[in-house]
Short mmCIF file of C-alpha atoms and ligand atoms in Angstrom, two decimals:
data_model
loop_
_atom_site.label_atom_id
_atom_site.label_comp_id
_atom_site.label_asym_id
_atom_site.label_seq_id
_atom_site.Cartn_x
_atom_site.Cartn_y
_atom_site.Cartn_z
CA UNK G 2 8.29 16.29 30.78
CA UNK G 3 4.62 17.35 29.79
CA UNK G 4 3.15 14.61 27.62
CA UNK G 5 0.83 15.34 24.63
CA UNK G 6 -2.12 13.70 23.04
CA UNK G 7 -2.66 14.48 19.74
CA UNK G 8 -5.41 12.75 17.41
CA UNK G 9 -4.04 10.66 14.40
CA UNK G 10 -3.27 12.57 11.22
CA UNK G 11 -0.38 13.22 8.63
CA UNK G 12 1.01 16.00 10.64
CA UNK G 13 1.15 14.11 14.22
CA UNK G 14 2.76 11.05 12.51
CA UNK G 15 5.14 12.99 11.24
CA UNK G 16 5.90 14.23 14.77
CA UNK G 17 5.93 10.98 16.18
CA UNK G 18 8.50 9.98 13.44
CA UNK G 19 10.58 12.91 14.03
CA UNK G 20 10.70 12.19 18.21
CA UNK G 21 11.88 8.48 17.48
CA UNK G 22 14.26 9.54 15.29
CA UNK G 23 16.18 11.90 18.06
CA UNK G 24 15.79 8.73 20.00
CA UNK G 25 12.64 9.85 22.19
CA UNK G 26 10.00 7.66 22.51
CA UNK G 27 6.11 7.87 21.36
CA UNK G 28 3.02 5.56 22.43
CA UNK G 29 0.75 4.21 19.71
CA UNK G 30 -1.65 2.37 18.72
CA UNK G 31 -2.05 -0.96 17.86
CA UNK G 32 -4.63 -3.61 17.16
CA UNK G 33 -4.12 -5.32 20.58
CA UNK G 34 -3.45 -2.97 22.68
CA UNK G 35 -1.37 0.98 22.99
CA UNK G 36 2.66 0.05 22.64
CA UNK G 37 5.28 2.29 24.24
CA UNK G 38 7.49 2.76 20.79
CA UNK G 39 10.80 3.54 20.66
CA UNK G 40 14.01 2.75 17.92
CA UNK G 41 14.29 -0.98 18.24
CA UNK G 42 17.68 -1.10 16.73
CA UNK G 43 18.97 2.45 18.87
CA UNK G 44 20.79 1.31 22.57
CA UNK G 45 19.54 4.79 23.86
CA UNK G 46 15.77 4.18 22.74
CA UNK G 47 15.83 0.35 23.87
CA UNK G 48 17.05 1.81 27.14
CA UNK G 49 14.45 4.96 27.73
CA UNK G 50 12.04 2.08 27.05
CA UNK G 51 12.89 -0.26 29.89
CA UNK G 52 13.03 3.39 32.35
CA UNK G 53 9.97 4.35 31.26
CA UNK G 54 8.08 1.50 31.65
CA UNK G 55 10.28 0.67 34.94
CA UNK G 56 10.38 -2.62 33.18
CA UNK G 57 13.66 -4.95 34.40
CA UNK G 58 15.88 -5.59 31.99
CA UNK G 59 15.49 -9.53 32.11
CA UNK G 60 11.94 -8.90 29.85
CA UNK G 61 12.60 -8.96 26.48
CA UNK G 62 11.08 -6.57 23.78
CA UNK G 63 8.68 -7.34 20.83
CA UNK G 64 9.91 -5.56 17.32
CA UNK G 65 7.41 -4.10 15.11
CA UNK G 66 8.49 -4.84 11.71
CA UNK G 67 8.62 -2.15 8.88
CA UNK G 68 7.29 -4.79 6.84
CA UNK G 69 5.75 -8.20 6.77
CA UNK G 70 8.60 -10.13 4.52
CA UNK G 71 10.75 -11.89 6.78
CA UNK G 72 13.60 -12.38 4.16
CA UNK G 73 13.45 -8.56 4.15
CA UNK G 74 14.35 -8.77 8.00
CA UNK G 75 16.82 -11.50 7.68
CA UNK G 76 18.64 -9.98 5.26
CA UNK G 77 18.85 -6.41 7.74
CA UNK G 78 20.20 -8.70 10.27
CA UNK G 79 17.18 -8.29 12.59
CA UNK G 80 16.31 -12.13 12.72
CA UNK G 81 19.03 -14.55 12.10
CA UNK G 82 19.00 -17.25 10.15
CA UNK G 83 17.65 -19.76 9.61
CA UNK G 84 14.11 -18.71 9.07
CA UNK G 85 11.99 -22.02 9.65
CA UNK G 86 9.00 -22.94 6.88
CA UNK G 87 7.05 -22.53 9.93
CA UNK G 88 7.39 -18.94 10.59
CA UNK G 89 6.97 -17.86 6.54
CA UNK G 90 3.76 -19.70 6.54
CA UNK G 91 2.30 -17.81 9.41
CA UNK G 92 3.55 -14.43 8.56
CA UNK G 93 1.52 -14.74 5.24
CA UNK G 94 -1.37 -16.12 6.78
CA UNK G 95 -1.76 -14.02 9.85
CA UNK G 96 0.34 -10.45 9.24
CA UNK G 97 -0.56 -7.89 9.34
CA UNK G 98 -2.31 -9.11 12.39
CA UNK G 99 -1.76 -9.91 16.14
CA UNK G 100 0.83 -12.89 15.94
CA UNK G 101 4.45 -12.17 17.31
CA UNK G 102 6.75 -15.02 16.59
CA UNK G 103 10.23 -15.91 18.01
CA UNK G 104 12.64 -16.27 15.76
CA UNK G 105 16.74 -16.29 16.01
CA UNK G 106 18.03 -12.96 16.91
CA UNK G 107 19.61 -11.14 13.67
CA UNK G 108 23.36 -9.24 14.52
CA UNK G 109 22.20 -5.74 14.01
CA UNK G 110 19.44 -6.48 17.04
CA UNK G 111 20.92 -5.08 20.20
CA UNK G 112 21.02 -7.86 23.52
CA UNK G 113 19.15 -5.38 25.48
CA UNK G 114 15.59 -5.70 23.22
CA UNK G 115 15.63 -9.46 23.91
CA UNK G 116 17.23 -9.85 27.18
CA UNK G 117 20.15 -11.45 26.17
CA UNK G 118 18.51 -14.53 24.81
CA UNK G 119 19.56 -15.38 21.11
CA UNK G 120 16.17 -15.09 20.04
CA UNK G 121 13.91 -11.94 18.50
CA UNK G 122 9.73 -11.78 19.06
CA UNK G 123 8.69 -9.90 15.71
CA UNK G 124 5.63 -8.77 14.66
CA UNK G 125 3.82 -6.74 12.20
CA UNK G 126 0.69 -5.27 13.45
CA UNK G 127 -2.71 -4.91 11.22
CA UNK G 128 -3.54 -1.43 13.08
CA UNK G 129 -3.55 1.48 10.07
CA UNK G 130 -1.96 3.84 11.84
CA UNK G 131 1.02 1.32 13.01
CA UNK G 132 1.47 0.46 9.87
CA UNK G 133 1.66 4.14 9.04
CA UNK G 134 4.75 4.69 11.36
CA UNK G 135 6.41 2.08 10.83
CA UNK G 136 6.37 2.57 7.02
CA UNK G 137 7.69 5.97 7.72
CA UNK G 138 10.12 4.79 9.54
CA UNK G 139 11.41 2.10 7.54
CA UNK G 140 12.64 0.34 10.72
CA UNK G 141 11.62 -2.14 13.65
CA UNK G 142 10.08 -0.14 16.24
CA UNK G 143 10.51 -1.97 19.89
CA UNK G 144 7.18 -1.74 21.60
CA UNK G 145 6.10 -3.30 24.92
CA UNK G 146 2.47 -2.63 26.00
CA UNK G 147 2.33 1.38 27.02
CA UNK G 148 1.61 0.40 30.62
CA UNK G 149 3.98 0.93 33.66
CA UNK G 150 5.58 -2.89 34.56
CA UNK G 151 3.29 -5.12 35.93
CA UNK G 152 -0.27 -3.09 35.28
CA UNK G 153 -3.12 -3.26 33.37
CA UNK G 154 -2.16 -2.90 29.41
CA UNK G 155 -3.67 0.14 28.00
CA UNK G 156 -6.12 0.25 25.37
CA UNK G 157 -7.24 4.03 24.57
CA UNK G 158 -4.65 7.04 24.81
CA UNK G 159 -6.39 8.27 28.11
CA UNK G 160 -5.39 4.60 29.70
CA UNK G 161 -2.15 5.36 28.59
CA UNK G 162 -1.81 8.85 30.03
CA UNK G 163 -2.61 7.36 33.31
CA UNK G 164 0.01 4.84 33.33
CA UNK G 165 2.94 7.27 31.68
CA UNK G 166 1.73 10.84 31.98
CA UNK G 167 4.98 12.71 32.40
CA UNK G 168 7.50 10.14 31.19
CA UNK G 169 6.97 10.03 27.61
CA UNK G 170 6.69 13.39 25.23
CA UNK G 171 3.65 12.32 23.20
CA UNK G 172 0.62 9.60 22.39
CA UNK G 173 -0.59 9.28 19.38
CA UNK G 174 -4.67 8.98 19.89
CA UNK G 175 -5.61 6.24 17.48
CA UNK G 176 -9.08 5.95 19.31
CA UNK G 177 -9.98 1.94 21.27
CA UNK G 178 -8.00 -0.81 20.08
CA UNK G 179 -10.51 -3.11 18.61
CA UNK G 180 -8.92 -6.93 19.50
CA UNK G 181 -7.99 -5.45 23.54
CA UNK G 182 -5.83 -8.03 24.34
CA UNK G 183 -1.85 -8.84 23.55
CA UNK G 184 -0.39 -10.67 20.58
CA UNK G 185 -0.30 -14.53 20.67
CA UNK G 186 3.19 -15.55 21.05
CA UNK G 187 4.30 -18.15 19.40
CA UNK G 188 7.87 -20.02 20.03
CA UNK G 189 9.68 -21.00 16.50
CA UNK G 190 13.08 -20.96 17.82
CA UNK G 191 13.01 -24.53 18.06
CA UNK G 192 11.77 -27.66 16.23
CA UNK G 193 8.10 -27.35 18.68
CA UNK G 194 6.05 -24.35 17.90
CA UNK G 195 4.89 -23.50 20.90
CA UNK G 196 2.56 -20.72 22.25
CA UNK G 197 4.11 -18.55 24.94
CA UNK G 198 0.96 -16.28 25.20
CA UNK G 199 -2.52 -17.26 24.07
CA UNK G 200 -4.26 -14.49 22.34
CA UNK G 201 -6.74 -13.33 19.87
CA UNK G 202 -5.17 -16.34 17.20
CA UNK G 203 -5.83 -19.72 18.59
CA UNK G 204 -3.59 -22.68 18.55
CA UNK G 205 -6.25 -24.22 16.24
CA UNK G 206 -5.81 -21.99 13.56
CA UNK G 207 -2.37 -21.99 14.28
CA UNK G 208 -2.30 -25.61 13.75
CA UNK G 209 -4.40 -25.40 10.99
CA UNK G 210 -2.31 -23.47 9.20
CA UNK G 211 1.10 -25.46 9.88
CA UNK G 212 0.08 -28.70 9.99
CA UNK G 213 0.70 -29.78 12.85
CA UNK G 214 -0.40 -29.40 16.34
CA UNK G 215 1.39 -26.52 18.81
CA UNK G 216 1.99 -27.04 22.34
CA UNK G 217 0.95 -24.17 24.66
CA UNK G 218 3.14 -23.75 27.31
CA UNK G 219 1.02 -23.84 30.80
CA UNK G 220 1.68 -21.59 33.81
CA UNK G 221 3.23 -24.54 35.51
CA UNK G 222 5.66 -25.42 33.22
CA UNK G 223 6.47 -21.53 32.69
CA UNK G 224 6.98 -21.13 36.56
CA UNK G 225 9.84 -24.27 36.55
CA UNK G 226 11.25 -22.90 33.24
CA UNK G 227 10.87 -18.76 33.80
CA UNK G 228 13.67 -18.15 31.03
CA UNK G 229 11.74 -19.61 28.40
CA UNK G 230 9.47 -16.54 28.24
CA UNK G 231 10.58 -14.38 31.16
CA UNK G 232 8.00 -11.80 30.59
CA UNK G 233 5.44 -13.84 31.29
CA UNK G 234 4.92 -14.45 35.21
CA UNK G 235 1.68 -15.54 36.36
CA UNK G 236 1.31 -12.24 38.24
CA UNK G 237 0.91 -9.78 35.37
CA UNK G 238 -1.54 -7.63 34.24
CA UNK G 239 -2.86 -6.71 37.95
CA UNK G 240 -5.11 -4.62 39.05
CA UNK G 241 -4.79 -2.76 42.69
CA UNK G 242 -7.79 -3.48 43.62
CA UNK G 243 -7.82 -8.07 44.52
CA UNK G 244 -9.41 -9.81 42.06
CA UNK G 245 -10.89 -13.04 42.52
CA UNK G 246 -12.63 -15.40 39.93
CA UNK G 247 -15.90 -16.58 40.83
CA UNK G 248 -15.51 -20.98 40.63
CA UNK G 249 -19.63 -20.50 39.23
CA UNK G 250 -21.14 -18.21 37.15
CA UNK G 251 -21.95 -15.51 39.65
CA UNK G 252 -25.32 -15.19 41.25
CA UNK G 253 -24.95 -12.54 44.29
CA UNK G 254 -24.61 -9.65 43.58
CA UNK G 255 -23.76 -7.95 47.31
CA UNK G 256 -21.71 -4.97 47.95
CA UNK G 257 -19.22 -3.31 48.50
CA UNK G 258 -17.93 -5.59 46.06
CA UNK G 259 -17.37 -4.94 41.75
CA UNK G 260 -18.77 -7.67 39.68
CA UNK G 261 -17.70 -7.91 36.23
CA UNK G 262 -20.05 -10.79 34.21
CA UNK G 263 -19.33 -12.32 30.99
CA UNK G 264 -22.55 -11.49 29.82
CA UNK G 265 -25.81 -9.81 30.43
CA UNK G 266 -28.41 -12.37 29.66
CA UNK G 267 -30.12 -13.53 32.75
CA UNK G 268 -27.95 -10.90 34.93
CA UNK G 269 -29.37 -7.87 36.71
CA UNK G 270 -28.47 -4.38 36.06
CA UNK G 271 -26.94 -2.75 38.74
CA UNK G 272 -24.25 0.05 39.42
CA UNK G 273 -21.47 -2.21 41.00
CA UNK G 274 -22.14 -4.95 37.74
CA UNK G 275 -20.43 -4.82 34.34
CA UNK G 276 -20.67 -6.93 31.82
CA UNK G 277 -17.77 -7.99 29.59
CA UNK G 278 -20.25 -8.61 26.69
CA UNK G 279 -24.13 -7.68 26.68
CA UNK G 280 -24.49 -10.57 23.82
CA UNK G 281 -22.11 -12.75 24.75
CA UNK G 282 -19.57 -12.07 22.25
CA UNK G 283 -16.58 -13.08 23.33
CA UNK G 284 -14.60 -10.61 20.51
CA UNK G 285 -16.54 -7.88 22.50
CA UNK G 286 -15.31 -9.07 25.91
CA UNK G 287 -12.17 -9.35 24.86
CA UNK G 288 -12.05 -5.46 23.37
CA UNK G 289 -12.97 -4.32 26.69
CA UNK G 290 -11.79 -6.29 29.34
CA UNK G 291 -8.85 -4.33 30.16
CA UNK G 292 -10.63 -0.69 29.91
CA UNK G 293 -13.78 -2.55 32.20
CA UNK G 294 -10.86 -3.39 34.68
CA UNK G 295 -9.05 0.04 35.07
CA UNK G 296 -12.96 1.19 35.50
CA UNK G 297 -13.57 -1.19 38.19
CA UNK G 298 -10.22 -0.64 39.73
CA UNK G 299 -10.40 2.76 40.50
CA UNK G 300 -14.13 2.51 42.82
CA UNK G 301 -11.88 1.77 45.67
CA UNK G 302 -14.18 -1.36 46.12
CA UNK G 303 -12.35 -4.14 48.89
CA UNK G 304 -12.19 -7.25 45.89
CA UNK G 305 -13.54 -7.39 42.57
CA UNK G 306 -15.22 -10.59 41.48
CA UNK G 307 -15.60 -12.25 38.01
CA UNK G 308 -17.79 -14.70 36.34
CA UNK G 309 -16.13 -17.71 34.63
CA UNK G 310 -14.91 -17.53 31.09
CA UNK G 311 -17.03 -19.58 29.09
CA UNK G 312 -15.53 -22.14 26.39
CA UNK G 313 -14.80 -20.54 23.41
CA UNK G 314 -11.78 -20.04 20.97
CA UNK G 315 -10.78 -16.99 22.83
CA UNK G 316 -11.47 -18.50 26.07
CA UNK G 317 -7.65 -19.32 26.73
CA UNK G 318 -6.55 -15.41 26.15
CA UNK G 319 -9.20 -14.45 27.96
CA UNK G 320 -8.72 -16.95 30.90
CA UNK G 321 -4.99 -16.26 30.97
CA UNK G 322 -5.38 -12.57 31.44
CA UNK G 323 -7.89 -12.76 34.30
CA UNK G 324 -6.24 -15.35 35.60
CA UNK G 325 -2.84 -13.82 35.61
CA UNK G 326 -4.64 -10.51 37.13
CA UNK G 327 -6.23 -12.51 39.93
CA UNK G 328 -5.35 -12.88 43.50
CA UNK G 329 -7.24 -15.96 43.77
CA UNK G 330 -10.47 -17.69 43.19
CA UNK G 331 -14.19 -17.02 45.06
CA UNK G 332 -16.69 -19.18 46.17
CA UNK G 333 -20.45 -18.19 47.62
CA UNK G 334 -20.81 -20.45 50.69
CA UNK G 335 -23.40 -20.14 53.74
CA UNK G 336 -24.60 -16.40 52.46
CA UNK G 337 -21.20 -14.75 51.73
CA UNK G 338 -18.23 -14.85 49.68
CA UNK G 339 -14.99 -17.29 50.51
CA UNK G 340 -12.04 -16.37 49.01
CA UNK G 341 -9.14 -18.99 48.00
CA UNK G 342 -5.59 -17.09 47.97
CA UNK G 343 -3.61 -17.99 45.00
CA UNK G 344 0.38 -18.72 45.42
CA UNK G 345 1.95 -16.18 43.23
CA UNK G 346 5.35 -16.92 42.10
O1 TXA R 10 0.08 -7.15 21.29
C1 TXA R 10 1.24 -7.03 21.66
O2 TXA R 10 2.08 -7.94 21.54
C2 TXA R 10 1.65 -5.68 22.27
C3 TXA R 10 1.57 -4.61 21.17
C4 TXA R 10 2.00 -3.24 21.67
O3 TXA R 10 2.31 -5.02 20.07
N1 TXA R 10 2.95 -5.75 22.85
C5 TXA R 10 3.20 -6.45 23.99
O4 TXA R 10 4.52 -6.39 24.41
O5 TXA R 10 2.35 -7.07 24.59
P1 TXA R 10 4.99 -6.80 25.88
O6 TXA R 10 6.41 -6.40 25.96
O7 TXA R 10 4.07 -6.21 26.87
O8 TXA R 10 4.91 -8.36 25.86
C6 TXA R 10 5.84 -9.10 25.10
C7 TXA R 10 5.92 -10.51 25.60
C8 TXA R 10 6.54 -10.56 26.98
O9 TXA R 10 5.84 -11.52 27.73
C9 TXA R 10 7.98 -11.02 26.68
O10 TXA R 10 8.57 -11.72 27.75
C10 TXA R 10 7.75 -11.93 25.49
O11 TXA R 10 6.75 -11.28 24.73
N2 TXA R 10 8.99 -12.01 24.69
C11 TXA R 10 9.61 -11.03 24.00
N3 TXA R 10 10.74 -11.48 23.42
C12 TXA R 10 10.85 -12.77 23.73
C13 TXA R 10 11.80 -13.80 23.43
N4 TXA R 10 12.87 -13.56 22.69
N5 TXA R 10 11.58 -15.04 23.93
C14 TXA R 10 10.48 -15.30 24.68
N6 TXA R 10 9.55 -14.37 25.01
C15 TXA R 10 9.72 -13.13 24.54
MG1 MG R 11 2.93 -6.00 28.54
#
């Protein structure tokens, strides 16, 4: 299958409507990061989905909503019911945005999108051209990050190319996501909000807004408990090349190895350093990230090391990815590096 790129405009959404609707699938843009779209509702498109992405079936789907109004969606049968207070506070404050929330799975949502659990992760995304689809569409589009299972999510249509050139008929080019990292997702199937996957909203504002405080679940726990959110394993996210996070802000800078630094103040400039943030934004670091590790990845370097995370209230989306794409942690002892192997699970 030859897979096409074309730039966002009336005509290629149109397109991209018309492919989903024979039950193809399309990538697109989002806020966050590309998705790999497809009919969430259609058994054939749910199932291309999973192939393409050689994704296993025990990984549940996200559903882009057609709109933010969860009664809407309730009353389609795509969440169940009931719909807690919980979840219709945070879909006013924070959609269109990048919040997914689990909510009871509605009847006319197939078992495939969520794995056979009897819960849904919804969303709404803030991305223009997202929104633009999905209004077309006037139904939930399923859409897992556009990477193949396991890699680095994409976050520019050229990322995506790489990871599904050949398997998917077209990308919609919607230029760099700006937020670069996955949806927070946030448990409200039970009487505990709690936050599967930290990202760009914090559990502080989540809190804020709910009034009351949200447990995030920690790798630990999700290790003993893997069917709470069964997408996300520890090792995700990886790039080929080992990565290692420095235990101190790194001060050797010796090759053959990458370094990727948080920031540039007080770092030198060389060609096997990259800096996550020149200012120390973390917004910035977390926009490119992902497109700073496909860079790195592909230098054929032996390991790829990276400077601490500093506090902030992106630091736990930020620390999750890198750690989740990490085979372990670095130290510089005695005039070299030591690396500490992590235990995957
Ligand atoms: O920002 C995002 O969320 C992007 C864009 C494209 O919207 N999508 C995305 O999808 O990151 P994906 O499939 O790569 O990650 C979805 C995560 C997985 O970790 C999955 O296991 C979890 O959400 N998930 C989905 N449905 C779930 C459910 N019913 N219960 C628990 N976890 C669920
Ligand atoms: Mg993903």
């Amino acid at each position: 299958m030859k897979t096409r790129i074309l730039p966002v405009s009336k005509d290629s959404i149109l397109e991209a409507c018309k492919i989903l609707q024979q039950g193809d699938l399309v990538a697109f843009p989002t806020e966050t990061v590309y998705g790999l779209g497809g009919l969430g509702l259609r058994l054939e498109s749910v199932r291309k989905i999973f192939e393409a992405k050689g994704r296993p079936s025990t990984d549940p789907l996200i559903l882009h909503l057609p709109s933010p109004d969860l009664k809407r969606a309730t009353e389609s049968q795509v969440i169940g019911c009931p719909i807690s207070e919980f979840s219709k506070i945070l879909a006013t404050r924070f959609w269109p945005g990048p919040l997914t929330m689990i909510l009871p799975r509605g009847s006319a949502t197939p078992r495939e999108v969520t794995a056979g659990l009897d819960t849904v992760a919804v969303r709404y995304p803030a991305h223009p051209v997202a929104r633009e689809l999905l209004n077309a569409l006037q139904e939930p589009l399923a859409g897992p990050s556009a990477n193949r299972f396991g890699r680095i999510s994409p976050t520019d249509a050229r990322a995506v190319l790489q990871e599904l050139d050949g398997k998917i008929p077209l990308i919609l080019d919607g230029g760099e996501c700006s937020t670069g990292i996955e949806s927070t997702v946030i448990s409200l199937a039970d009487n505990t909000p709690t936050i599967l996957r930290p990202g760009a909203i914090s559990a502080a504002e989540i809190s804020q807004a709910i009034g009351c405080n949200v447990v995030t679940l920690t790798p630990s726990l999700e290790e003993k408990t893997p069917a709470i959110s069964p997408g996300t394993l520890t090792s995700h996210y990886a790039p080929q090349t080992p990565l290692y996070v420095s235990t101190r802000p790194i001060e050797y800078f010796d090759p053959p190895y990458q370094y990727i630094l948080f920031t540039s103040k007080n770092s030198p400039s060389l060609p096997h350093v990259r800096f996550l943030t020149r200012e120390g934004n973390p917004e910035v670091a977390a926009q490119s990230l992902y497109r700073i590790l496909r860079e790195t990845d592909s230098l054929g370097a032996p390991a790829i090391l990276v400077d601490p995370i500093p506090d902030s209230p992106l630091a736990p989306a930020l620390r999750d990815r890198i750690n989740r794409a990490s085979s372990g942690t670095a130290e510089w002892r005695n005039g070299g590096w030591i690396f500490t192997a992590r235990t995957k699970n």
